[in-house]
């Protein structure tokens, strides 16, 4: 079981990284593959209730790879963590086969939930650099999360989401109208209203200044 999972992890790295030259190099040098090896060991000890030892292994893996994975997280074989520096995967997170995770990604919680606090990432989803997926919802199969996005709600299958907070811009490769509400941003409306008010006040102030000048001229005469 362990070796079959390792083979799938290495194959995923070879498939997704054009810089990968051979499987032996991947096994020796890829921090994402090494982190998953340590995670499977930690997860085994966590499941047999040696939780302290499991946490110690996960912290050792974090020190060695820069990738922090809670030992209770469920990660399928065939996941690829590219580079991996700064990746954090929470306790109740679930990651299915074929998922690609880039550096700086967080699969975390908002701090307000109990029970299932971390996301479930379905098959073949791609989570780009620096993205934060926060909450106990599901990111659908084949979905793509843009770099730096903050995802706070469920993502449909084969959708592309970007931004803070993340919004859907494509589904199955086709553009959506999800960007339209952004044009009616209440904050933007408020800023525009304040600007118009400033312009109006400036016009009144100029008019008052002109009147005062006229009064002063009459007084001089």
CSV table of C-alpha atoms in Angstrom, one decimal:
chain,number,residue,atom,x,y,z
A,1,UNK,CA,0.0,0.0,0.0
A,2,UNK,CA,2.8,2.4,0.9
A,3,UNK,CA,4.8,1.7,-2.2
A,4,UNK,CA,1.8,1.9,-4.5
A,5,UNK,CA,1.0,5.3,-3.1
A,6,UNK,CA,4.6,6.4,-3.5
A,7,UNK,CA,4.6,5.3,-7.2
A,8,UNK,CA,1.4,7.3,-7.8
A,9,UNK,CA,2.9,10.4,-6.1
A,10,UNK,CA,6.1,10.2,-8.2
A,11,UNK,CA,4.0,9.6,-11.4
A,12,UNK,CA,1.9,12.7,-10.6
A,13,UNK,CA,5.1,14.8,-10.2
A,14,UNK,CA,6.5,13.4,-13.5
A,15,UNK,CA,3.2,14.2,-15.3
A,16,UNK,CA,2.7,17.7,-13.9
A,17,UNK,CA,6.3,19.1,-13.8
A,18,UNK,CA,8.0,19.5,-17.2
A,19,UNK,CA,11.3,20.0,-15.4
A,20,UNK,CA,11.2,16.5,-13.9
A,21,UNK,CA,13.9,14.3,-15.5
A,22,UNK,CA,13.4,10.9,-13.9
A,23,UNK,CA,11.6,9.1,-11.1
A,24,UNK,CA,14.7,8.6,-9.0
A,25,UNK,CA,15.5,12.3,-9.0
A,26,UNK,CA,11.9,13.1,-8.0
A,27,UNK,CA,12.0,10.6,-5.1
A,28,UNK,CA,15.3,12.1,-3.8
A,29,UNK,CA,14.8,15.8,-4.3
A,30,UNK,CA,11.1,16.8,-4.6
A,31,UNK,CA,10.0,18.3,-1.2
A,32,UNK,CA,6.3,17.7,-2.1
A,33,UNK,CA,6.9,14.0,-2.6
A,34,UNK,CA,9.0,13.8,0.6
A,35,UNK,CA,6.3,15.6,2.6
A,36,UNK,CA,3.6,13.1,1.4
A,37,UNK,CA,5.9,10.1,2.4
A,38,UNK,CA,6.2,11.6,5.9
A,39,UNK,CA,2.5,12.4,6.0
A,40,UNK,CA,1.5,8.8,5.3
A,41,UNK,CA,3.7,7.6,8.1
A,42,UNK,CA,2.2,10.2,10.5
A,43,UNK,CA,-1.3,9.4,9.4
A,44,UNK,CA,-0.8,5.7,10.1
A,45,UNK,CA,0.3,6.4,13.7
A,46,UNK,CA,-2.5,9.0,14.1
A,47,UNK,CA,-5.1,6.3,13.1
A,48,UNK,CA,-3.8,3.8,15.7
A,49,UNK,CA,-4.1,6.6,18.3
A,50,UNK,CA,-0.4,7.4,18.7
A,51,UNK,CA,-1.3,11.0,18.1
A,52,UNK,CA,1.6,12.7,19.9
A,53,UNK,CA,4.1,10.7,17.9
A,54,UNK,CA,2.1,11.4,14.7
A,55,UNK,CA,2.3,15.1,15.5
A,56,UNK,CA,6.0,14.9,16.1
A,57,UNK,CA,6.5,13.2,12.7
A,58,UNK,CA,4.4,15.9,11.0
A,59,UNK,CA,6.5,18.7,12.6
A,60,UNK,CA,9.7,16.9,11.6
A,61,UNK,CA,8.4,16.8,8.0
A,62,UNK,CA,7.5,20.5,8.2
A,63,UNK,CA,11.1,21.3,9.3
A,64,UNK,CA,12.6,19.2,6.5
A,65,UNK,CA,10.3,20.2,3.7
A,66,UNK,CA,8.6,23.5,4.6
A,67,UNK,CA,5.2,21.8,4.1
A,68,UNK,CA,2.9,21.4,7.1
A,69,UNK,CA,0.2,18.7,6.9
A,70,UNK,CA,-1.8,17.7,9.9
A,71,UNK,CA,-1.5,13.9,10.4
A,72,UNK,CA,-5.3,13.5,10.4
A,73,UNK,CA,-5.7,15.0,6.9
A,74,UNK,CA,-6.8,12.6,4.2
A,75,UNK,CA,-4.6,12.8,1.1
A,76,UNK,CA,-5.0,10.3,-1.7
A,77,UNK,CA,-2.1,8.9,-3.6
A,78,UNK,CA,-1.3,10.7,-6.8
A,79,UNK,CA,-1.4,14.2,-5.4
A,80,UNK,CA,1.3,16.6,-6.5
A,81,UNK,CA,2.6,19.4,-4.3
A,82,UNK,CA,4.9,21.5,-6.5
A,83,UNK,CA,7.8,23.2,-4.7
A,84,UNK,CA,5.6,23.3,-1.6
A,85,UNK,CA,7.2,26.0,0.5
A,86,UNK,CA,4.6,27.4,2.9
A,87,UNK,CA,1.9,24.9,2.1
A,88,UNK,CA,-0.5,24.2,5.1
A,89,UNK,CA,-3.1,21.5,5.1
A,90,UNK,CA,-5.5,21.3,8.1
A,91,UNK,CA,-6.8,18.5,10.1
A,92,UNK,CA,-10.1,17.8,8.4
A,93,UNK,CA,-9.0,18.5,4.9
A,94,UNK,CA,-9.4,15.9,2.2
A,95,UNK,CA,-7.5,15.9,-1.1
A,96,UNK,CA,-8.4,13.5,-3.8
A,97,UNK,CA,-6.2,12.0,-6.6
A,98,UNK,CA,-4.8,14.2,-9.3
A,99,UNK,CA,-4.9,17.4,-7.4
A,100,UNK,CA,-2.0,19.8,-7.9
A,101,UNK,CA,-1.1,22.2,-5.1
A,102,UNK,CA,1.5,25.0,-5.6
A,103,UNK,CA,3.6,26.8,-3.0
A,104,UNK,CA,2.0,29.0,-0.4
A,105,UNK,CA,-1.4,27.3,-0.5
A,106,UNK,CA,-3.4,27.0,2.7
A,107,UNK,CA,-6.3,24.5,3.0
A,108,UNK,CA,-7.5,25.9,6.3
A,109,UNK,CA,-10.5,27.0,8.4
A,110,UNK,CA,-12.0,30.3,9.3
A,111,UNK,CA,-11.7,29.6,13.0
A,112,UNK,CA,-15.5,29.8,13.5
A,113,UNK,CA,-16.4,26.2,12.6
A,114,UNK,CA,-16.5,22.9,14.4
A,115,UNK,CA,-16.3,19.4,13.0
A,116,UNK,CA,-15.5,19.6,9.3
A,117,UNK,CA,-13.5,22.8,9.3
A,118,UNK,CA,-11.3,22.4,6.3
A,119,UNK,CA,-12.0,22.0,2.6
A,120,UNK,CA,-12.5,18.9,0.5
A,121,UNK,CA,-10.6,19.1,-2.8
A,122,UNK,CA,-12.0,16.8,-5.5
A,123,UNK,CA,-10.1,15.0,-8.3
A,124,UNK,CA,-7.8,16.9,-10.7
A,125,UNK,CA,-8.4,20.4,-9.1
A,126,UNK,CA,-5.5,22.9,-9.4
A,127,UNK,CA,-4.8,25.3,-6.5
A,128,UNK,CA,-2.3,28.0,-7.6
A,129,UNK,CA,0.4,29.8,-5.7
A,130,UNK,CA,-0.7,31.6,-2.5
A,131,UNK,CA,-4.3,30.7,-2.7
A,132,UNK,CA,-6.2,30.3,0.6
A,133,UNK,CA,-9.1,27.9,0.7
A,134,UNK,CA,-10.9,28.4,4.1
A,135,UNK,CA,-13.8,26.4,5.3
A,136,UNK,CA,-15.5,23.0,5.3
A,137,UNK,CA,-16.9,23.2,1.8
A,138,UNK,CA,-16.0,21.4,-1.4
A,139,UNK,CA,-13.9,22.5,-4.3
A,140,UNK,CA,-15.3,20.5,-7.3
A,141,UNK,CA,-13.6,18.1,-9.6
A,142,UNK,CA,-11.3,19.8,-12.2
A,143,UNK,CA,-11.8,23.3,-10.6
A,144,UNK,CA,-8.9,25.8,-10.9
A,145,UNK,CA,-8.2,28.3,-8.1
A,146,UNK,CA,-6.2,31.4,-9.2
A,147,UNK,CA,-3.0,32.6,-7.6
A,148,UNK,CA,-3.6,34.6,-4.4
A,149,UNK,CA,-7.3,33.9,-4.4
A,150,UNK,CA,-9.2,33.6,-1.1
A,151,UNK,CA,-11.9,31.0,-1.4
A,152,UNK,CA,-14.7,31.2,1.2
A,153,UNK,CA,-17.5,29.2,-0.4
A,154,UNK,CA,-18.0,26.1,-2.5
A,155,UNK,CA,-16.6,25.9,-6.0
A,156,UNK,CA,-18.5,24.0,-8.7
A,157,UNK,CA,-16.8,21.4,-10.8
A,158,UNK,CA,-14.6,22.7,-13.7
A,159,UNK,CA,-15.0,26.3,-12.5
A,160,UNK,CA,-12.2,28.8,-12.5
A,161,UNK,CA,-12.2,31.3,-9.5
A,162,UNK,CA,-10.0,34.3,-8.9
A,163,UNK,CA,-9.8,37.3,-6.5
A,164,UNK,CA,-10.4,38.2,-2.9
A,165,UNK,CA,-12.9,37.0,-2.1
A,166,UNK,CA,-12.8,34.5,-4.9
A,167,UNK,CA,-15.5,34.7,-7.6
A,168,UNK,CA,-16.2,32.5,-10.6
A,169,UNK,CA,-15.0,33.7,-13.9
A,170,UNK,CA,-15.3,30.6,-16.0
A,171,UNK,CA,-17.1,27.3,-16.0
A,172,UNK,CA,-16.1,24.6,-18.4
A,173,UNK,CA,-13.9,27.1,-20.1
A,174,UNK,CA,-16.7,29.6,-20.8
A,175,UNK,CA,-16.9,33.1,-19.3
A,176,UNK,CA,-19.6,33.7,-16.7
A,177,UNK,CA,-21.4,36.9,-15.6
A,178,UNK,CA,-20.1,36.6,-12.1
A,179,UNK,CA,-18.0,39.8,-12.6
A,180,UNK,CA,-21.1,42.0,-13.1
A,181,UNK,CA,-21.9,42.4,-9.4
A,182,UNK,CA,-18.4,43.9,-8.9
A,183,UNK,CA,-19.5,46.9,-11.0
A,184,UNK,CA,-22.2,47.6,-8.4
A,185,UNK,CA,-19.8,47.4,-5.4
A,186,UNK,CA,-21.5,49.3,-2.6
A,187,UNK,CA,-18.1,50.6,-1.4
A,188,UNK,CA,-17.3,51.9,-4.9
A,189,UNK,CA,-20.7,53.6,-5.0
A,190,UNK,CA,-20.0,55.3,-1.6
A,191,UNK,CA,-16.6,56.5,-2.8
A,192,UNK,CA,-18.2,57.9,-6.0
A,193,UNK,CA,-20.9,59.6,-4.0
A,194,UNK,CA,-18.4,61.2,-1.6
A,195,UNK,CA,-16.4,62.4,-4.6
A,196,UNK,CA,-19.4,64.1,-6.1
A,197,UNK,CA,-20.2,65.7,-2.8
A,198,UNK,CA,-16.7,67.1,-2.6
A,199,UNK,CA,-17.1,68.5,-6.1
A,200,UNK,CA,-20.4,70.2,-5.1
A,201,UNK,CA,-18.9,71.6,-1.9
A,202,UNK,CA,-15.9,73.0,-3.8
A,203,UNK,CA,-18.3,74.7,-6.3
A,204,UNK,CA,-20.3,76.3,-3.4
A,205,UNK,CA,-17.0,77.4,-1.8
A,206,UNK,CA,-15.8,79.0,-5.0
A,207,UNK,CA,-19.2,80.8,-5.4
A,208,UNK,CA,-19.0,82.1,-1.8
A,209,UNK,CA,-15.4,83.3,-2.3
A,210,UNK,CA,-16.5,85.1,-5.5
A,211,UNK,CA,-19.4,86.8,-3.6
A,212,UNK,CA,-17.0,87.9,-0.8
A,213,UNK,CA,-14.6,89.4,-3.3
A,214,UNK,CA,-17.5,91.4,-4.9
A,215,UNK,CA,-18.6,92.7,-1.4
A,216,UNK,CA,-15.0,93.7,-0.6
A,217,UNK,CA,-14.7,95.6,-3.9
A,218,UNK,CA,-17.9,97.5,-3.2
A,219,UNK,CA,-16.7,98.4,0.2
A,220,UNK,CA,-13.5,99.7,-1.2
A,221,UNK,CA,-15.4,101.9,-3.6
